[in-house]
Amino acid sequence: MIYKSGFVNIIGFPNTGKSTLMNSLVGERLSIITYKPQTTRHRILGIINESNFQIIFSDTPGIIHPVYPMQKIMMQYVEKSLEDADIILLITEIGKLEYFPIFNEIKKKAPIIILINKIDKIGIKFKENILYHAIDYWHKLFPNSEILPISALKKTNQDLLMNKIITLLSEHPPYYPKEFLSNRSKRFFVNEIIREKIFFLYKKEIPYSVEINTVLFKKEKTFIDILSCVYVERNSQKGILIGKRGETLKKLKFFSVKSIESFLKKKIKLKLNVKVCPNWRHDYKKLKFFGY
Ligand SMILES: Nc1nc2c(ncn2[C@@H]2O[C@H](COP(=O)(O)OP(=O)(O)OP(=O)(O)O)[C@@H](O)[C@H]2O)c(=O)[nH]1
Ligand SMILES: [Mg+2]
């Protein structure tokens, strides 16, 4: 029997559904998903194993013109994932016909499948017309690539996509042990889940100014004891995060505990410490401390 394995890297603009797609393909909630752009900040692997193949998906940050150091590092992750891809899934959103200079780079790398995502959003009446324009647009930019309309949310055409990926993969032994689901630690996922809740609970700049560092992750008999530090950039943001009489922080803890327990399938005790780390997004040393 032929065994296939390879790196399938998902790239695209912010908010197009990269993380939704990877989670759906892997069947686990590995990457956090929010309705706001620039949610994903790291490259996160999601691995699926079958008897005859192993696919290593990579979720990546959305492609942007980077301004400050954190965004510059985020774009390095995207560039790196162009380098080591066996297949690139370029995910776009229906109704958004965009162009970025990076497309010229992408063309030189690996086989590309263009995914037109969120097709569930358009009504039947307009579907054909909008799809026709989208396919025409992407075909002109990537004449040698396959184009597939999908809905990552509703799993539309997911089987077709998987078949295309498996066909394109080369014969290769597995890159990772079969029990590996991701390259990330449990602490990383705890950090990310808390960050996801922050996106939903706080407005404007707050979610973008926050970073989490889980400093304690200790397995006790009946629960896991977790201490996570929530870093903000300024003192004023600390006040917002905690809220009047600590009300907002309580909410953050409540929603985080629910999600972390469902991810770890274990009971947890969570303590959140809010700290200030001035301008961490602009400081390479601090970014390194946070795992960038
Ligand atoms: N209607 C619809 N919404 C979708 C679909 N896929 C993703 N979304 C929504 O689009 C938003 C962004 O999804 P994400 O998966 O976080 O997008 P992303 O590309 O990873 O975003 P960044 O990490 O910020 O670059 C969320 O609100 C998703 O629920 C889809 O197929 N249909
Ligand atoms: Mg994402």
GROMACS .gro file of C-alpha atoms and ligand atoms in nm:
model
  325
    1MET     CA    1   0.000   0.000   0.000
    2ILE     CA    2   0.127   0.349  -0.087
    3TYR     CA    3   0.168   0.575   0.217
    4LYS     CA    4   0.148   0.951   0.160
    5SER     CA    5   0.242   1.239   0.385
    6GLY     CA    6   0.299   1.611   0.352
    7PHE     CA    7   0.253   1.968   0.464
    8VAL     CA    8  -0.066   2.141   0.358
    9ASN     CA    9  -0.043   2.505   0.454
   10ILE     CA   10  -0.348   2.727   0.477
   11ILE     CA   11  -0.287   3.090   0.396
   12GLY     CA   12  -0.508   3.387   0.313
   13PHE     CA   13  -0.626   3.728   0.422
   14PRO     CA   14  -0.744   3.791   0.779
   15ASN     CA   15  -1.088   3.662   0.871
   16THR     CA   16  -1.136   3.448   0.560
   17GLY     CA   17  -1.186   3.128   0.762
   18LYS     CA   18  -0.840   2.967   0.776
   19SER     CA   19  -0.875   2.854   1.136
   20THR     CA   20  -1.233   2.740   1.085
   21LEU     CA   21  -1.119   2.529   0.792
   22MET     CA   22  -0.826   2.373   0.974
   23ASN     CA   23  -1.035   2.284   1.279
   24SER     CA   24  -1.301   2.137   1.058
   25LEU     CA   25  -1.053   1.927   0.856
   26VAL     CA   26  -0.873   1.804   1.167
   27GLY     CA   27  -1.194   1.756   1.364
   28GLU     CA   28  -1.062   1.935   1.672
   29ARG     CA   29  -1.089   2.290   1.797
   30LEU     CA   30  -0.716   2.365   1.780
   31SER     CA   31  -0.716   2.719   1.649
   32ILE     CA   32  -0.920   2.992   1.805
   33ILE     CA   33  -1.187   3.155   1.589
   34THR     CA   34  -1.341   3.498   1.627
   35TYR     CA   35  -1.535   3.734   1.406
   36LYS     CA   36  -1.249   3.986   1.421
   37PRO     CA   37  -0.947   3.994   1.188
   38GLN     CA   38  -0.594   3.907   1.304
   39THR     CA   39  -0.709   3.649   1.553
   40THR     CA   40  -0.442   3.391   1.471
   41ARG     CA   41  -0.092   3.509   1.559
   42HIS     CA   42   0.108   3.187   1.529
   43ARG     CA   43   0.154   2.902   1.293
   44ILE     CA   44  -0.039   2.611   1.439
   45LEU     CA   45  -0.015   2.257   1.308
   46GLY     CA   46  -0.312   2.023   1.296
   47ILE     CA   47  -0.231   1.664   1.202
   48ILE     CA   48  -0.459   1.393   1.071
   49ASN     CA   49  -0.362   1.029   1.050
   50GLU     CA   50  -0.523   0.756   0.845
   51SER     CA   51  -0.394   0.410   0.760
   52ASN     CA   52  -0.255   0.531   0.426
   53PHE     CA   53  -0.174   0.899   0.484
   54GLN     CA   54  -0.071   1.169   0.728
   55ILE     CA   55  -0.158   1.529   0.650
   56ILE     CA   56   0.004   1.809   0.846
   57PHE     CA   57  -0.213   2.115   0.809
   58SER     CA   58  -0.080   2.456   0.911
   59ASP     CA   59  -0.306   2.737   1.016
   60THR     CA   60  -0.131   3.072   0.973
   61PRO     CA   61  -0.194   3.439   1.054
   62GLY     CA   62  -0.383   3.641   0.794
   63ILE     CA   63  -0.175   3.817   0.530
   64ILE     CA   64  -0.137   4.188   0.608
   65HIS     CA   65   0.105   4.470   0.544
   66PRO     CA   66   0.296   4.446   0.874
   67VAL     CA   67   0.343   4.766   1.073
   68TYR     CA   68   0.486   4.675   1.414
   69PRO     CA   69   0.724   4.393   1.520
   70MET     CA   70   0.455   4.144   1.624
   71GLN     CA   71   0.292   4.173   1.282
   72LYS     CA   72   0.633   4.143   1.116
   73ILE     CA   73   0.690   3.813   1.297
   74MET     CA   74   0.338   3.699   1.204
   75MET     CA   75   0.422   3.757   0.838
   76GLN     CA   76   0.747   3.565   0.877
   77TYR     CA   77   0.534   3.266   0.980
   78VAL     CA   78   0.335   3.305   0.659
   79GLU     CA   79   0.653   3.329   0.449
   80LYS     CA   80   0.798   3.023   0.619
   81SER     CA   81   0.484   2.827   0.552
   82LEU     CA   82   0.511   2.915   0.184
   83GLU     CA   83   0.863   2.772   0.185
   84ASP     CA   84   0.787   2.432   0.335
   85ALA     CA   85   0.445   2.368   0.181
   86ASP     CA   86   0.380   2.060  -0.028
   87ILE     CA   87   0.039   2.202  -0.107
   88ILE     CA   88  -0.090   2.554  -0.047
   89LEU     CA   89  -0.455   2.617   0.030
   90LEU     CA   90  -0.515   2.983  -0.052
   91ILE     CA   91  -0.840   3.068   0.116
   92THR     CA   92  -1.043   3.361  -0.009
   93GLU     CA   93  -1.388   3.487   0.078
   94ILE     CA   94  -1.680   3.492  -0.163
   95GLY     CA   95  -1.752   3.846  -0.282
   96LYS     CA   96  -1.401   3.969  -0.198
   97LEU     CA   97  -1.177   3.988  -0.500
   98GLU     CA   98  -0.846   4.101  -0.361
   99TYR     CA   99  -0.489   4.120  -0.473
  100PHE     CA  100  -0.166   4.117  -0.276
  101PRO     CA  101   0.191   4.126  -0.416
  102ILE     CA  102   0.261   3.804  -0.221
  103PHE     CA  103   0.053   3.620  -0.484
  104ASN     CA  104   0.350   3.634  -0.720
  105GLU     CA  105   0.559   3.456  -0.456
  106ILE     CA  106   0.294   3.196  -0.389
  107LYS     CA  107   0.281   3.099  -0.755
  108LYS     CA  108   0.645   2.992  -0.750
  109LYS     CA  109   0.615   2.758  -0.452
  110ALA     CA  110   0.388   2.452  -0.440
  111PRO     CA  111   0.065   2.335  -0.603
  112ILE     CA  112  -0.211   2.574  -0.497
  113ILE     CA  113  -0.577   2.506  -0.441
  114ILE     CA  114  -0.780   2.826  -0.433
  115LEU     CA  115  -1.070   2.798  -0.193
  116ILE     CA  116  -1.360   3.037  -0.221
  117ASN     CA  117  -1.499   3.021   0.129
  118LYS     CA  118  -1.827   3.122   0.295
  119ILE     CA  119  -2.045   3.026  -0.002
  120ASP     CA  120  -2.323   2.959   0.248
  121LYS     CA  121  -2.350   3.336   0.289
  122ILE     CA  122  -2.497   3.403  -0.055
  123GLY     CA  123  -2.855   3.327  -0.149
  124ILE     CA  124  -2.939   3.084  -0.430
  125LYS     CA  125  -3.068   3.369  -0.648
  126PHE     CA  126  -2.724   3.531  -0.681
  127LYS     CA  127  -2.505   3.231  -0.619
  128GLU     CA  128  -2.427   3.136  -0.979
  129ASN     CA  129  -2.343   3.489  -1.084
  130ILE     CA  130  -2.124   3.570  -0.786
  131LEU     CA  131  -1.947   3.236  -0.807
  132TYR     CA  132  -1.889   3.280  -1.179
  133HIS     CA  133  -1.719   3.616  -1.120
  134ALA     CA  134  -1.511   3.480  -0.832
  135ILE     CA  135  -1.392   3.175  -1.027
  136ASP     CA  136  -1.314   3.393  -1.329
  137TYR     CA  137  -1.114   3.638  -1.114
  138TRP     CA  138  -0.906   3.373  -0.937
  139HIS     CA  139  -0.854   3.173  -1.254
  140LYS     CA  140  -0.700   3.478  -1.423
  141LEU     CA  141  -0.460   3.525  -1.130
  142PHE     CA  142  -0.380   3.156  -1.086
  143PRO     CA  143  -0.441   2.989  -1.424
  144ASN     CA  144  -0.278   2.662  -1.322
  145SER     CA  145  -0.456   2.616  -0.992
  146GLU     CA  146  -0.767   2.427  -0.899
  147ILE     CA  147  -1.048   2.640  -0.763
  148LEU     CA  148  -1.303   2.505  -0.520
  149PRO     CA  149  -1.598   2.689  -0.361
  150ILE     CA  150  -1.645   2.575  -0.002
  151SER     CA  151  -1.807   2.654   0.326
  152ALA     CA  152  -1.567   2.581   0.611
  153LEU     CA  153  -1.852   2.643   0.853
  154LYS     CA  154  -2.100   2.402   0.691
  155LYS     CA  155  -1.831   2.164   0.563
  156THR     CA  156  -1.951   2.207   0.204
  157ASN     CA  157  -1.720   2.034  -0.046
  158GLN     CA  158  -1.488   1.918   0.229
  159ASP     CA  159  -1.477   1.562   0.090
  160LEU     CA  160  -1.387   1.697  -0.252
  161LEU     CA  161  -1.110   1.905  -0.098
  162MET     CA  162  -0.970   1.609   0.095
  163ASN     CA  163  -0.968   1.397  -0.221
  164LYS     CA  164  -0.781   1.667  -0.412
  165ILE     CA  165  -0.525   1.699  -0.133
  166ILE     CA  166  -0.465   1.325  -0.112
  167THR     CA  167  -0.424   1.303  -0.490
  168LEU     CA  168  -0.165   1.582  -0.486
  169LEU     CA  169   0.035   1.441  -0.191
  170SER     CA  170   0.355   1.249  -0.259
  171GLU     CA  171   0.458   0.913  -0.129
  172HIS     CA  172   0.640   0.972   0.199
  173PRO     CA  173   0.659   0.812   0.546
  174PRO     CA  174   0.486   1.001   0.829
  175TYR     CA  175   0.666   1.311   0.951
  176TYR     CA  176   0.518   1.295   1.301
  177PRO     CA  177   0.437   1.011   1.541
  178LYS     CA  178   0.080   0.893   1.485
  179GLU     CA  179  -0.046   1.011   1.825
  180PHE     CA  180   0.056   1.373   1.754
  181LEU     CA  181  -0.238   1.601   1.692
  182SER     CA  182  -0.047   1.927   1.693
  183ASN     CA  183   0.296   2.076   1.752
  184ARG     CA  184   0.165   2.287   2.039
  185SER     CA  185   0.160   2.229   2.415
  186LYS     CA  186  -0.146   2.226   2.638
  187ARG     CA  187  -0.028   2.554   2.790
  188PHE     CA  188  -0.031   2.713   2.445
  189PHE     CA  189  -0.393   2.607   2.390
  190VAL     CA  190  -0.489   2.741   2.732
  191ASN     CA  191  -0.333   3.076   2.639
  192GLU     CA  192  -0.517   3.080   2.310
  193ILE     CA  193  -0.856   2.989   2.458
  194ILE     CA  194  -0.829   3.275   2.709
  195ARG     CA  195  -0.729   3.509   2.427
  196GLU     CA  196  -1.032   3.398   2.227
  197LYS     CA  197  -1.266   3.487   2.515
  198ILE     CA  198  -1.098   3.828   2.536
  199PHE     CA  199  -1.187   3.892   2.171
  200PHE     CA  200  -1.553   3.840   2.255
  201LEU     CA  201  -1.562   4.024   2.588
  202TYR     CA  202  -1.357   4.337   2.519
  203LYS     CA  203  -1.380   4.603   2.253
  204LYS     CA  204  -1.152   4.793   2.021
  205GLU     CA  205  -0.781   4.773   2.093
  206ILE     CA  206  -0.793   4.549   2.404
  207PRO     CA  207  -0.789   4.207   2.229
  208TYR     CA  208  -0.496   4.321   2.017
  209SER     CA  209  -0.301   4.447   2.320
  210VAL     CA  210  -0.333   4.125   2.515
  211GLU     CA  211  -0.099   3.830   2.545
  212ILE     CA  212  -0.132   3.534   2.780
  213ASN     CA  213   0.136   3.331   2.955
  214THR     CA  214   0.032   3.023   3.149
  215VAL     CA  215   0.288   2.987   3.425
  216LEU     CA  216   0.135   2.695   3.615
  217PHE     CA  217  -0.022   2.382   3.468
  218LYS     CA  218  -0.021   2.121   3.741
  219LYS     CA  219  -0.212   1.795   3.731
  220GLU     CA  220  -0.378   1.726   4.066
  221LYS     CA  221  -0.584   1.417   4.148
  222THR     CA  222  -0.921   1.542   4.029
  223PHE     CA  223  -0.839   1.863   3.843
  224ILE     CA  224  -0.566   2.064   3.672
  225ASP     CA  225  -0.441   2.369   3.856
  226ILE     CA  226  -0.377   2.653   3.612
  227LEU     CA  227  -0.236   2.999   3.666
  228SER     CA  228  -0.233   3.227   3.363
  229CYS     CA  229  -0.098   3.580   3.343
  230VAL     CA  230  -0.288   3.816   3.118
  231TYR     CA  231  -0.057   4.089   2.993
  232VAL     CA  232  -0.178   4.423   2.865
  233GLU     CA  233   0.028   4.710   2.731
  234ARG     CA  234  -0.086   4.993   2.958
  235ASN     CA  235  -0.214   5.049   3.312
  236SER     CA  236  -0.542   5.192   3.182
  237GLN     CA  237  -0.605   4.866   2.994
  238LYS     CA  238  -0.551   4.672   3.316
  239GLY     CA  239  -0.844   4.856   3.470
  240ILE     CA  240  -1.065   4.780   3.170
  241LEU     CA  241  -0.969   4.415   3.176
  242ILE     CA  242  -1.059   4.377   3.542
  243GLY     CA  243  -1.373   4.593   3.523
  244LYS     CA  244  -1.578   4.744   3.807
  245ARG     CA  245  -1.540   4.531   4.119
  246GLY     CA  246  -1.365   4.271   3.905
  247GLU     CA  247  -1.688   4.186   3.721
  248THR     CA  248  -1.542   4.160   3.369
  249LEU     CA  249  -1.246   3.952   3.479
  250LYS     CA  250  -1.493   3.716   3.651
  251LYS     CA  251  -1.677   3.675   3.322
  252LEU     CA  252  -1.349   3.611   3.141
  253LYS     CA  253  -1.263   3.344   3.393
  254PHE     CA  254  -1.607   3.184   3.369
  255PHE     CA  255  -1.603   3.151   2.989
  256SER     CA  256  -1.237   3.048   2.982
  257VAL     CA  257  -1.289   2.768   3.236
  258LYS     CA  258  -1.582   2.629   3.035
  259SER     CA  259  -1.383   2.618   2.712
  260ILE     CA  260  -1.057   2.495   2.863
  261GLU     CA  261  -1.238   2.213   3.042
  262SER     CA  262  -1.409   2.109   2.723
  263PHE     CA  263  -1.076   2.120   2.534
  264LEU     CA  264  -0.878   1.928   2.799
  265LYS     CA  265  -1.171   1.703   2.892
  266LYS     CA  266  -1.071   1.757   3.256
  267LYS     CA  267  -1.186   1.976   3.542
  268ILE     CA  268  -0.963   2.278   3.602
  269LYS     CA  269  -0.904   2.548   3.861
  270LEU     CA  270  -0.807   2.869   3.689
  271LYS     CA  271  -0.649   3.180   3.835
  272LEU     CA  272  -0.598   3.486   3.615
  273ASN     CA  273  -0.338   3.750   3.702
  274VAL     CA  274  -0.354   4.073   3.507
  275LYS     CA  275  -0.016   4.236   3.449
  276VAL     CA  276   0.126   4.522   3.247
  277CYS     CA  277   0.404   4.461   2.998
  278PRO     CA  278   0.459   4.799   2.834
  279ASN     CA  279   0.453   4.799   2.454
  280TRP     CA  280   0.523   4.428   2.425
  281ARG     CA  281   0.400   4.415   2.064
  282HIS     CA  282   0.679   4.652   1.961
  283ASP     CA  283   0.963   4.486   2.150
  284TYR     CA  284   1.142   4.183   2.001
  285LYS     CA  285   1.277   4.067   2.338
  286LYS     CA  286   0.931   4.065   2.495
  287LEU     CA  287   0.787   3.897   2.187
  288LYS     CA  288   1.044   3.623   2.226
  289PHE     CA  289   0.937   3.579   2.588
  290PHE     CA  290   0.580   3.529   2.465
  291GLY     CA  291   0.690   3.260   2.220
  292TYR     CA  292   0.712   3.457   1.895
  293LIG     N1  293  -2.078   3.214   0.701
  293LIG     C1  294  -1.956   3.163   0.715
  293LIG     N2  295  -1.873   3.214   0.806
  293LIG     C2  296  -1.750   3.158   0.818
  293LIG     C3  297  -1.707   3.049   0.737
  293LIG     N3  298  -1.580   3.019   0.770
  293LIG     C4  299  -1.545   3.104   0.870
  293LIG     N4  300  -1.647   3.187   0.900
  293LIG     C5  301  -1.652   3.294   1.001
  293LIG     O1  302  -1.554   3.392   0.967
  293LIG     C6  303  -1.496   3.449   1.086
  293LIG     C7  304  -1.345   3.433   1.082
  293LIG     O2  305  -1.312   3.295   1.088
  293LIG     P1  306  -1.166   3.247   1.125
  293LIG     O3  307  -1.161   3.101   1.102
  293LIG     O4  308  -1.127   3.298   1.259
  293LIG     O5  309  -1.083   3.325   1.014
  293LIG     P2  310  -0.923   3.334   0.998
  293LIG     O6  311  -0.896   3.340   0.854
  293LIG     O7  312  -0.858   3.225   1.074
  293LIG     O8  313  -0.895   3.475   1.066
  293LIG     P3  314  -0.753   3.536   1.120
  293LIG     O9  315  -0.693   3.435   1.211
  293LIG    O10  316  -0.796   3.657   1.193
  293LIG    O11  317  -0.672   3.565   1.000
  293LIG     C8  318  -1.562   3.373   1.203
  293LIG    O12  319  -1.667   3.450   1.251
  293LIG     C9  320  -1.610   3.245   1.139
  293LIG    O13  321  -1.721   3.187   1.206
  293LIG    C10  322  -1.800   2.996   0.641
  293LIG    O14  323  -1.776   2.903   0.565
  293LIG     N5  324  -1.922   3.058   0.634
  294MG      MG  325  -0.723   3.234   1.228
   0.00000   0.00000   0.00000
